Amino acid sequence: MSKMTFTFANVLAAGAVALLAAGAANAQGAGTLAAVKQRGVVNCGVNTSLPGFSAPDAQGNWTGMDVDTCKAIAASVLGDAKKVKFFPLNAQQRFAALQSGEIDVLSRNTTWTQTRDTSLGLNFAPVTFFDGQGFMVSKKLGVKSAKELNGATVCVQPGTTTELNLADYFRANKMDFKPVVIQELAEVEAAFFAGRCDVYTTDASGLASTRAARAANADDYVILPELVSKEPLAPAVRQGDDEWYNIVFWTVTALVEAEELGVTSKNADDLKKSDNPAVKRFLGVTPGMGKNLNLSEEWAYNAVKAVGNYGEVFERNVGKATPLKLERGLNALWTKGGLQYAMPVR
């Protein structure tokens, strides 16, 4: 093998190749805002059907917290929350759809992890729902704790953090289990309620959704008290397009900031007359925040007017008055003991 001679010219050539490669990689992900404006619609990936987060009704109208995130982005960018096209994706399809450019944003109960953040070419926006993995069983099983599940059959979806956490939990607690791995969510749920497995495991919010929407009698099933993981659920975009990432990041942030400021879908118009400098900046009365994002100065106003602040979104879709009956818990504002904390819009 000949010995390579390193010269200044070689170094320059290698550097040029690296720069070209980096430029090509950036170009692949660049221009999402321009593409969305030209198309006139935001392409948004959501769950195939997870009531409270993303689910279609009989007329094909989508509702849920993740759906409202998409609508808020459309309102921020296009001034109209209806200008969204929803792409129902299963756990295996979701990342490829985003990587390929089929969708502009993935808003689909997806856990922000280090592997996904660093190896899949994704950037995550702020967490829209702080969750944890749990277990649901039939009351007839007589189980009160996940520590009593040794030898159980467990229904789980493949290609998820859920599947990995399940194995970790049973291994850590020196218990055995038999996985029943089924790809489609509806089939997993059907298998559990048909008795093909003793346990169904997924995010606790997903268990509450499934119990409320799919069980013949929700009272026949119990969600065990243990949460065995951290599941910060957040929207994701492709790496390499900072302009679009900023828009998604700050739109999600704006819904939390609105709740902190007391801005709602109902009072946003009246609060344009507020003397509060923070409210004036937020609603676009004082210009600058929209220009920073290459959007209308009313981007945040449009988002909140369309879907409400974070508290409104939560209560309407999964709160105590809904079939899911979820408490705010970790998803309360930081001023009320929760983890929702908005970076300042200023």
mmCIF file of C-alpha atoms in Angstrom:
data_model
loop_
_atom_site.group_PDB
_atom_site.id
_atom_site.type_symbol
_atom_site.label_atom_id
_atom_site.label_comp_id
_atom_site.label_asym_id
_atom_site.label_seq_id
_atom_site.Cartn_x
_atom_site.Cartn_y
_atom_site.Cartn_z
ATOM 1 C CA MET A 1 0.000 0.000 0.000
ATOM 2 C CA SER A 2 1.453 3.402 -0.961
ATOM 3 C CA LYS A 3 1.903 5.998 1.725
ATOM 4 C CA MET A 4 -0.365 9.052 1.332
ATOM 5 C CA THR A 5 1.415 12.398 1.170
ATOM 6 C CA PHE A 6 -0.514 15.220 2.873
ATOM 7 C CA THR A 7 -0.088 18.583 1.167
ATOM 8 C CA PHE A 8 -1.772 21.943 1.641
ATOM 9 C CA ALA A 9 -3.600 21.384 -1.661
ATOM 10 C CA ASN A 10 -4.935 18.056 -0.425
ATOM 11 C CA VAL A 11 -6.234 19.674 2.742
ATOM 12 C CA LEU A 12 -7.950 22.441 0.767
ATOM 13 C CA ALA A 13 -9.536 19.907 -1.593
ATOM 14 C CA ALA A 14 -10.805 17.779 1.297
ATOM 15 C CA GLY A 15 -12.208 20.853 2.984
ATOM 16 C CA ALA A 16 -14.005 21.909 -0.194
ATOM 17 C CA VAL A 17 -15.587 18.469 -0.547
ATOM 18 C CA ALA A 18 -16.721 18.564 3.087
ATOM 19 C CA LEU A 19 -18.231 22.026 2.620
ATOM 20 C CA LEU A 20 -20.061 20.923 -0.530
ATOM 21 C CA ALA A 21 -21.420 17.865 1.266
ATOM 22 C CA ALA A 22 -22.567 19.962 4.209
ATOM 23 C CA GLY A 23 -24.187 22.454 1.863
ATOM 24 C CA ALA A 24 -26.007 19.688 0.015
ATOM 25 C CA ALA A 25 -27.234 18.209 3.303
ATOM 26 C CA ASN A 26 -28.501 21.594 4.457
ATOM 27 C CA ALA A 27 -30.191 22.243 1.119
ATOM 28 C CA GLN A 28 -32.145 19.002 1.459
ATOM 29 C CA GLY A 29 -33.911 20.261 4.557
ATOM 30 C CA ALA A 30 -34.037 23.968 3.673
ATOM 31 C CA GLY A 31 -36.968 25.966 2.390
ATOM 32 C CA THR A 32 -39.872 24.353 4.239
ATOM 33 C CA LEU A 33 -41.511 27.717 4.939
ATOM 34 C CA ALA A 34 -41.358 28.684 1.266
ATOM 35 C CA ALA A 35 -42.708 25.269 0.264
ATOM 36 C CA VAL A 36 -45.582 25.517 2.749
ATOM 37 C CA LYS A 37 -46.510 29.003 1.549
ATOM 38 C CA GLN A 38 -46.402 27.917 -2.082
ATOM 39 C CA ARG A 39 -48.460 24.795 -1.321
ATOM 40 C CA GLY A 40 -50.858 26.730 0.888
ATOM 41 C CA VAL A 41 -51.096 23.939 3.434
ATOM 42 C CA VAL A 42 -49.021 22.393 6.244
ATOM 43 C CA ASN A 43 -48.484 18.645 5.875
ATOM 44 C CA CYS A 44 -48.673 17.226 9.378
ATOM 45 C CA GLY A 45 -48.053 13.645 10.513
ATOM 46 C CA VAL A 46 -50.330 12.395 13.304
ATOM 47 C CA ASN A 47 -51.323 9.122 14.963
ATOM 48 C CA THR A 48 -53.744 6.923 13.046
ATOM 49 C CA SER A 49 -56.246 7.203 15.901
ATOM 50 C CA LEU A 50 -55.533 8.073 19.509
ATOM 51 C CA PRO A 51 -58.555 9.944 20.906
ATOM 52 C CA GLY A 52 -57.573 13.036 22.847
ATOM 53 C CA PHE A 53 -54.380 13.432 20.822
ATOM 54 C CA SER A 54 -55.257 12.737 17.188
ATOM 55 C CA ALA A 55 -58.341 11.002 15.863
ATOM 56 C CA PRO A 56 -60.752 11.546 12.959
ATOM 57 C CA ASP A 57 -64.528 11.630 13.367
ATOM 58 C CA ALA A 58 -67.003 10.020 10.968
ATOM 59 C CA GLN A 59 -66.708 13.011 8.644
ATOM 60 C CA GLY A 60 -62.905 12.864 8.635
ATOM 61 C CA ASN A 61 -62.426 15.898 10.872
ATOM 62 C CA TRP A 62 -59.346 15.524 13.077
ATOM 63 C CA THR A 63 -59.250 16.552 16.739
ATOM 64 C CA GLY A 64 -56.818 16.201 19.639
ATOM 65 C CA MET A 65 -53.860 17.894 21.291
ATOM 66 C CA ASP A 66 -51.412 16.884 18.563
ATOM 67 C CA VAL A 67 -53.903 17.997 15.937
ATOM 68 C CA ASP A 68 -54.229 21.386 17.627
ATOM 69 C CA THR A 69 -50.445 21.782 17.478
ATOM 70 C CA CYS A 70 -50.660 21.339 13.701
ATOM 71 C CA LYS A 71 -53.541 23.799 13.473
ATOM 72 C CA ALA A 72 -51.626 26.360 15.528
ATOM 73 C CA ILE A 73 -48.642 26.067 13.168
ATOM 74 C CA ALA A 74 -50.920 26.560 10.150
ATOM 75 C CA ALA A 75 -52.488 29.601 11.795
ATOM 76 C CA SER A 76 -49.054 31.055 12.584
ATOM 77 C CA VAL A 77 -47.697 30.523 9.070
ATOM 78 C CA LEU A 78 -50.753 30.832 6.819
ATOM 79 C CA GLY A 79 -53.189 32.715 9.031
ATOM 80 C CA ASP A 80 -55.723 29.881 8.834
ATOM 81 C CA ALA A 81 -55.867 26.846 11.137
ATOM 82 C CA LYS A 82 -57.833 24.905 8.513
ATOM 83 C CA LYS A 83 -54.920 24.870 6.079
ATOM 84 C CA VAL A 84 -53.547 21.560 7.340
ATOM 85 C CA LYS A 85 -53.400 18.197 5.626
ATOM 86 C CA PHE A 86 -53.218 15.336 8.118
ATOM 87 C CA PHE A 87 -51.164 12.230 7.387
ATOM 88 C CA PRO A 88 -52.103 9.317 9.697
ATOM 89 C CA LEU A 89 -48.902 7.377 10.424
ATOM 90 C CA ASN A 90 -48.118 4.302 12.478
ATOM 91 C CA ALA A 91 -45.018 4.030 14.654
ATOM 92 C CA GLN A 92 -42.924 2.509 11.876
ATOM 93 C CA GLN A 93 -43.915 5.031 9.193
ATOM 94 C CA ARG A 94 -43.578 8.277 11.132
ATOM 95 C CA PHE A 95 -39.852 9.017 10.919
ATOM 96 C CA ALA A 96 -39.456 8.016 7.267
ATOM 97 C CA ALA A 97 -42.372 10.297 6.342
ATOM 98 C CA LEU A 98 -40.612 13.236 7.965
ATOM 99 C CA GLN A 99 -37.146 12.391 6.674
ATOM 100 C CA SER A 100 -38.416 12.031 3.093
ATOM 101 C CA GLY A 101 -40.243 15.376 3.137
ATOM 102 C CA GLU A 102 -43.696 13.809 2.832
ATOM 103 C CA ILE A 103 -44.676 15.795 5.931
ATOM 104 C CA ASP A 104 -43.438 19.146 7.255
ATOM 105 C CA VAL A 105 -43.857 18.342 10.931
ATOM 106 C CA LEU A 106 -44.489 15.211 12.981
ATOM 107 C CA SER A 107 -47.000 15.847 15.771
ATOM 108 C CA ARG A 108 -47.686 12.307 16.885
ATOM 109 C CA ASN A 109 -47.207 11.343 20.570
ATOM 110 C CA THR A 110 -43.504 10.822 19.855
ATOM 111 C CA THR A 111 -40.954 10.613 22.657
ATOM 112 C CA TRP A 112 -37.945 12.910 22.428
ATOM 113 C CA THR A 113 -34.890 10.700 22.969
ATOM 114 C CA GLN A 114 -31.179 11.151 22.442
ATOM 115 C CA THR A 115 -31.047 8.501 19.717
ATOM 116 C CA ARG A 116 -33.891 10.043 17.745
ATOM 117 C CA ASP A 117 -32.516 13.538 18.203
ATOM 118 C CA THR A 118 -29.000 12.674 17.052
ATOM 119 C CA SER A 119 -29.228 9.768 14.616
ATOM 120 C CA LEU A 120 -32.471 10.260 12.683
ATOM 121 C CA GLY A 121 -31.886 13.785 11.388
ATOM 122 C CA LEU A 122 -34.618 15.282 13.588
ATOM 123 C CA ASN A 123 -35.008 18.367 15.752
ATOM 124 C CA PHE A 124 -37.621 18.406 18.502
ATOM 125 C CA ALA A 125 -39.740 21.387 19.474
ATOM 126 C CA PRO A 126 -40.756 21.960 23.120
ATOM 127 C CA VAL A 127 -42.574 19.140 24.887
ATOM 128 C CA THR A 128 -46.332 19.304 24.429
ATOM 129 C CA PHE A 129 -47.097 16.496 26.890
ATOM 130 C CA PHE A 130 -44.948 15.132 29.705
ATOM 131 C CA ASP A 131 -45.851 11.479 30.101
ATOM 132 C CA GLY A 132 -44.585 8.124 31.349
ATOM 133 C CA GLN A 133 -45.100 4.518 30.346
ATOM 134 C CA GLY A 134 -47.642 2.517 32.291
ATOM 135 C CA PHE A 135 -49.526 -0.779 32.305
ATOM 136 C CA MET A 136 -53.240 -1.534 31.993
ATOM 137 C CA VAL A 137 -54.887 -4.785 33.056
ATOM 138 C CA SER A 138 -58.362 -6.178 33.489
ATOM 139 C CA LYS A 139 -59.650 -5.844 37.042
ATOM 140 C CA LYS A 140 -60.451 -9.553 36.885
ATOM 141 C CA LEU A 141 -56.702 -10.237 36.909
ATOM 142 C CA GLY A 142 -56.585 -8.988 40.496
ATOM 143 C CA VAL A 143 -53.232 -7.248 39.985
ATOM 144 C CA LYS A 144 -52.519 -4.072 41.990
ATOM 145 C CA SER A 145 -48.918 -3.373 40.988
ATOM 146 C CA ALA A 146 -46.632 -3.820 37.982
ATOM 147 C CA LYS A 147 -44.332 -5.772 40.311
ATOM 148 C CA GLU A 148 -46.942 -8.571 40.214
ATOM 149 C CA LEU A 149 -46.688 -9.099 36.447
ATOM 150 C CA ASN A 150 -44.064 -11.846 36.414
ATOM 151 C CA GLY A 151 -44.886 -14.299 33.613
ATOM 152 C CA ALA A 152 -47.532 -12.056 32.028
ATOM 153 C CA THR A 153 -48.211 -11.751 28.318
ATOM 154 C CA VAL A 154 -47.884 -8.122 27.262
ATOM 155 C CA CYS A 155 -49.302 -6.430 24.159
ATOM 156 C CA VAL A 156 -46.916 -3.832 22.715
ATOM 157 C CA GLN A 157 -46.200 -2.038 19.438
ATOM 158 C CA PRO A 158 -42.824 -2.582 17.751
ATOM 159 C CA GLY A 159 -40.437 0.219 16.830
ATOM 160 C CA THR A 160 -41.327 2.255 19.913
ATOM 161 C CA THR A 161 -39.605 3.367 23.096
ATOM 162 C CA THR A 162 -42.436 1.443 24.770
ATOM 163 C CA GLU A 163 -41.054 -1.871 23.523
ATOM 164 C CA LEU A 164 -37.548 -1.022 24.768
ATOM 165 C CA ASN A 165 -38.752 0.232 28.164
ATOM 166 C CA LEU A 166 -40.853 -2.891 28.641
ATOM 167 C CA ALA A 167 -37.810 -5.146 28.290
ATOM 168 C CA ASP A 168 -35.735 -2.883 30.543
ATOM 169 C CA TYR A 169 -38.360 -2.841 33.310
ATOM 170 C CA PHE A 170 -38.864 -6.599 33.459
ATOM 171 C CA ARG A 171 -35.120 -7.264 33.262
ATOM 172 C CA ALA A 172 -34.379 -4.735 36.032
ATOM 173 C CA ASN A 173 -37.007 -6.353 38.270
ATOM 174 C CA LYS A 174 -35.890 -9.918 37.450
ATOM 175 C CA MET A 175 -39.272 -10.825 35.984
ATOM 176 C CA ASP A 176 -40.195 -12.731 32.846
ATOM 177 C CA PHE A 177 -42.819 -11.762 30.285
ATOM 178 C CA LYS A 178 -44.067 -12.891 26.896
ATOM 179 C CA PRO A 179 -44.424 -10.046 24.379
ATOM 180 C CA VAL A 180 -47.317 -10.007 21.946
ATOM 181 C CA VAL A 181 -45.942 -7.629 19.297
ATOM 182 C CA ILE A 182 -48.511 -6.128 16.921
ATOM 183 C CA GLN A 183 -47.757 -3.284 14.539
ATOM 184 C CA GLU A 184 -51.060 -1.413 14.139
ATOM 185 C CA LEU A 185 -52.489 0.407 17.151
ATOM 186 C CA ALA A 186 -56.085 -0.651 16.530
ATOM 187 C CA GLU A 187 -55.008 -4.299 16.343
ATOM 188 C CA VAL A 188 -53.000 -4.028 19.573
ATOM 189 C CA GLU A 189 -56.009 -2.598 21.380
ATOM 190 C CA ALA A 190 -58.334 -5.249 19.932
ATOM 191 C CA ALA A 191 -55.958 -8.012 20.985
ATOM 192 C CA PHE A 192 -55.840 -6.726 24.557
ATOM 193 C CA PHE A 193 -59.593 -6.395 24.938
ATOM 194 C CA ALA A 194 -60.058 -9.832 23.349
ATOM 195 C CA GLY A 195 -57.863 -11.336 26.065
ATOM 196 C CA ARG A 196 -54.904 -12.289 23.864
ATOM 197 C CA CYS A 197 -52.613 -10.685 26.436
ATOM 198 C CA ASP A 198 -52.792 -9.970 30.164
ATOM 199 C CA VAL A 199 -51.332 -6.473 29.914
ATOM 200 C CA TYR A 200 -51.325 -3.556 27.512
ATOM 201 C CA THR A 201 -48.424 -1.138 27.852
ATOM 202 C CA THR A 202 -47.891 2.296 26.322
ATOM 203 C CA ASP A 203 -47.747 5.898 27.534
ATOM 204 C CA ALA A 204 -50.153 6.459 30.428
ATOM 205 C CA SER A 205 -52.066 9.036 28.380
ATOM 206 C CA GLY A 206 -52.453 6.452 25.615
ATOM 207 C CA LEU A 207 -53.778 3.911 28.100
ATOM 208 C CA ALA A 208 -56.353 6.423 29.320
ATOM 209 C CA SER A 209 -57.329 7.170 25.723
ATOM 210 C CA THR A 210 -57.668 3.493 24.829
ATOM 211 C CA ARG A 211 -59.672 2.674 27.955
ATOM 212 C CA ALA A 212 -62.065 5.585 27.375
ATOM 213 C CA ALA A 213 -62.537 5.067 23.641
ATOM 214 C CA ARG A 214 -62.204 1.323 23.051
ATOM 215 C CA ALA A 215 -63.280 -0.597 26.165
ATOM 216 C CA ALA A 216 -66.828 -1.950 26.257
ATOM 217 C CA ASN A 217 -66.841 -0.870 29.908
ATOM 218 C CA ALA A 218 -63.979 1.388 31.000
ATOM 219 C CA ASP A 219 -64.550 0.481 34.664
ATOM 220 C CA ASP A 220 -63.507 -3.115 33.937
ATOM 221 C CA TYR A 221 -59.886 -2.015 33.437
ATOM 222 C CA VAL A 222 -57.317 -0.452 35.718
ATOM 223 C CA ILE A 223 -54.132 1.459 34.944
ATOM 224 C CA LEU A 224 -51.503 0.308 37.438
ATOM 225 C CA PRO A 225 -49.837 3.022 39.578
ATOM 226 C CA GLU A 226 -46.252 2.607 38.368
ATOM 227 C CA LEU A 227 -44.792 4.796 35.637
ATOM 228 C CA VAL A 228 -41.659 3.065 34.386
ATOM 229 C CA SER A 229 -40.151 5.703 32.116
ATOM 230 C CA LYS A 230 -39.975 9.341 31.146
ATOM 231 C CA GLU A 231 -41.877 10.047 27.932
ATOM 232 C CA PRO A 232 -41.539 13.698 26.877
ATOM 233 C CA LEU A 233 -43.808 13.866 23.828
ATOM 234 C CA ALA A 234 -42.849 16.578 21.363
ATOM 235 C CA PRO A 235 -43.311 17.601 17.721
ATOM 236 C CA ALA A 236 -40.354 17.034 15.405
ATOM 237 C CA VAL A 237 -39.022 18.567 12.196
ATOM 238 C CA ARG A 238 -36.095 17.749 9.921
ATOM 239 C CA GLN A 239 -32.629 18.981 10.820
ATOM 240 C CA GLY A 240 -31.009 21.496 8.502
ATOM 241 C CA ASP A 241 -33.829 24.054 8.254
ATOM 242 C CA ASP A 242 -33.458 26.469 11.142
ATOM 243 C CA GLU A 243 -36.109 28.836 9.796
ATOM 244 C CA TRP A 244 -38.814 26.173 9.932
ATOM 245 C CA TYR A 245 -37.565 24.772 13.231
ATOM 246 C CA ASN A 246 -37.800 28.253 14.775
ATOM 247 C CA ILE A 247 -41.392 28.607 13.596
ATOM 248 C CA VAL A 248 -42.497 25.267 15.041
ATOM 249 C CA PHE A 249 -40.500 25.801 18.251
ATOM 250 C CA TRP A 250 -41.946 29.238 18.917
ATOM 251 C CA THR A 251 -45.505 28.342 17.921
ATOM 252 C CA VAL A 252 -45.527 25.558 20.515
ATOM 253 C CA THR A 253 -43.918 27.944 23.002
ATOM 254 C CA ALA A 254 -46.520 30.615 22.249
ATOM 255 C CA LEU A 255 -49.390 28.429 23.439
ATOM 256 C CA VAL A 256 -47.719 28.052 26.837
ATOM 257 C CA GLU A 257 -46.702 31.725 26.947
ATOM 258 C CA ALA A 258 -50.303 32.679 26.244
ATOM 259 C CA GLU A 259 -51.493 30.723 29.272
ATOM 260 C CA GLU A 260 -48.799 32.350 31.409
ATOM 261 C CA LEU A 261 -49.939 35.794 30.211
ATOM 262 C CA GLY A 262 -53.647 35.005 30.615
ATOM 263 C CA VAL A 263 -54.298 35.306 26.878
ATOM 264 C CA THR A 264 -57.093 33.020 25.646
ATOM 265 C CA SER A 265 -58.959 32.425 22.415
ATOM 266 C CA LYS A 266 -61.826 34.419 23.868
ATOM 267 C CA ASN A 267 -59.998 37.500 25.212
ATOM 268 C CA ALA A 268 -57.165 37.857 22.678
ATOM 269 C CA ASP A 269 -58.952 40.634 20.780
ATOM 270 C CA ASP A 270 -59.679 42.665 23.919
ATOM 271 C CA LEU A 271 -56.119 42.217 25.205
ATOM 272 C CA LYS A 272 -54.729 43.960 22.126
ATOM 273 C CA LYS A 273 -55.623 47.101 24.058
ATOM 274 C CA SER A 274 -53.599 45.969 27.086
ATOM 275 C CA ASP A 275 -50.910 48.199 28.586
ATOM 276 C CA ASN A 276 -48.818 45.143 29.489
ATOM 277 C CA PRO A 277 -45.650 45.299 27.330
ATOM 278 C CA ALA A 278 -45.328 41.497 27.262
ATOM 279 C CA VAL A 279 -48.916 41.080 26.050
ATOM 280 C CA LYS A 280 -48.447 43.777 23.408
ATOM 281 C CA ARG A 281 -45.317 42.058 22.062
ATOM 282 C CA PHE A 282 -47.012 38.682 22.112
ATOM 283 C CA LEU A 283 -50.108 39.805 20.222
ATOM 284 C CA GLY A 284 -48.117 41.771 17.641
ATOM 285 C CA VAL A 285 -49.269 45.221 18.774
ATOM 286 C CA THR A 286 -45.597 45.999 19.357
ATOM 287 C CA PRO A 287 -43.854 44.795 16.177
ATOM 288 C CA GLY A 288 -40.719 42.678 15.912
ATOM 289 C CA MET A 289 -41.579 39.155 17.013
ATOM 290 C CA GLY A 290 -43.132 38.241 13.673
ATOM 291 C CA LYS A 291 -40.291 39.713 11.650
ATOM 292 C CA ASN A 292 -37.870 37.553 13.622
ATOM 293 C CA LEU A 293 -39.657 34.467 12.277
ATOM 294 C CA ASN A 294 -40.386 35.773 8.763
ATOM 295 C CA LEU A 295 -44.074 35.677 9.666
ATOM 296 C CA SER A 296 -46.887 38.147 10.185
ATOM 297 C CA GLU A 297 -46.641 40.169 13.392
ATOM 298 C CA GLU A 298 -49.909 38.477 14.435
ATOM 299 C CA TRP A 299 -48.473 34.943 14.215
ATOM 300 C CA ALA A 300 -48.944 34.210 17.935
ATOM 301 C CA TYR A 301 -52.331 35.944 18.039
ATOM 302 C CA ASN A 302 -53.475 33.823 15.084
ATOM 303 C CA ALA A 303 -52.332 30.610 16.775
ATOM 304 C CA VAL A 304 -54.054 31.327 20.098
ATOM 305 C CA LYS A 305 -57.175 32.707 18.456
ATOM 306 C CA ALA A 306 -57.442 29.474 16.455
ATOM 307 C CA VAL A 307 -56.838 26.803 19.114
ATOM 308 C CA GLY A 308 -56.554 28.596 22.451
ATOM 309 C CA ASN A 309 -53.661 28.670 24.895
ATOM 310 C CA TYR A 310 -52.027 25.485 26.195
ATOM 311 C CA GLY A 311 -54.498 25.172 29.074
ATOM 312 C CA GLU A 312 -57.455 25.454 26.710
ATOM 313 C CA VAL A 313 -55.959 22.847 24.378
ATOM 314 C CA PHE A 314 -55.330 20.446 27.275
ATOM 315 C CA GLU A 315 -58.743 20.779 28.910
ATOM 316 C CA ARG A 316 -60.678 20.568 25.644
ATOM 317 C CA ASN A 317 -58.959 17.386 24.495
ATOM 318 C CA VAL A 318 -57.850 15.353 27.516
ATOM 319 C CA GLY A 319 -58.888 17.270 30.644
ATOM 320 C CA LYS A 320 -61.190 16.365 33.487
ATOM 321 C CA ALA A 321 -64.367 17.101 31.501
ATOM 322 C CA THR A 322 -63.356 14.705 28.694
ATOM 323 C CA PRO A 323 -63.580 10.893 28.592
ATOM 324 C CA LEU A 324 -59.836 10.722 29.377
ATOM 325 C CA LYS A 325 -60.303 12.749 32.605
ATOM 326 C CA LEU A 326 -56.592 13.581 32.901
ATOM 327 C CA GLU A 327 -55.259 15.923 35.565
ATOM 328 C CA ARG A 328 -52.774 18.584 34.506
ATOM 329 C CA GLY A 329 -50.087 17.050 36.750
ATOM 330 C CA LEU A 330 -46.662 17.474 35.158
ATOM 331 C CA ASN A 331 -48.339 19.436 32.373
ATOM 332 C CA ALA A 332 -49.419 22.257 34.655
ATOM 333 C CA LEU A 333 -47.612 25.576 34.337
ATOM 334 C CA TRP A 334 -44.368 25.876 36.276
ATOM 335 C CA THR A 335 -46.086 28.453 38.491
ATOM 336 C CA LYS A 336 -48.536 25.733 39.553
ATOM 337 C CA GLY A 337 -46.058 22.932 40.202
ATOM 338 C CA GLY A 338 -45.826 21.570 36.654
ATOM 339 C CA LEU A 339 -43.127 21.488 33.978
ATOM 340 C CA GLN A 340 -44.681 23.697 31.302
ATOM 341 C CA TYR A 341 -42.442 26.757 31.094
ATOM 342 C CA ALA A 342 -42.326 29.055 28.079
ATOM 343 C CA MET A 343 -39.173 30.686 26.801
ATOM 344 C CA PRO A 344 -39.915 34.433 26.706
ATOM 345 C CA VAL A 345 -41.439 35.835 23.523
ATOM 346 C CA ARG A 346 -39.493 39.095 23.535
#
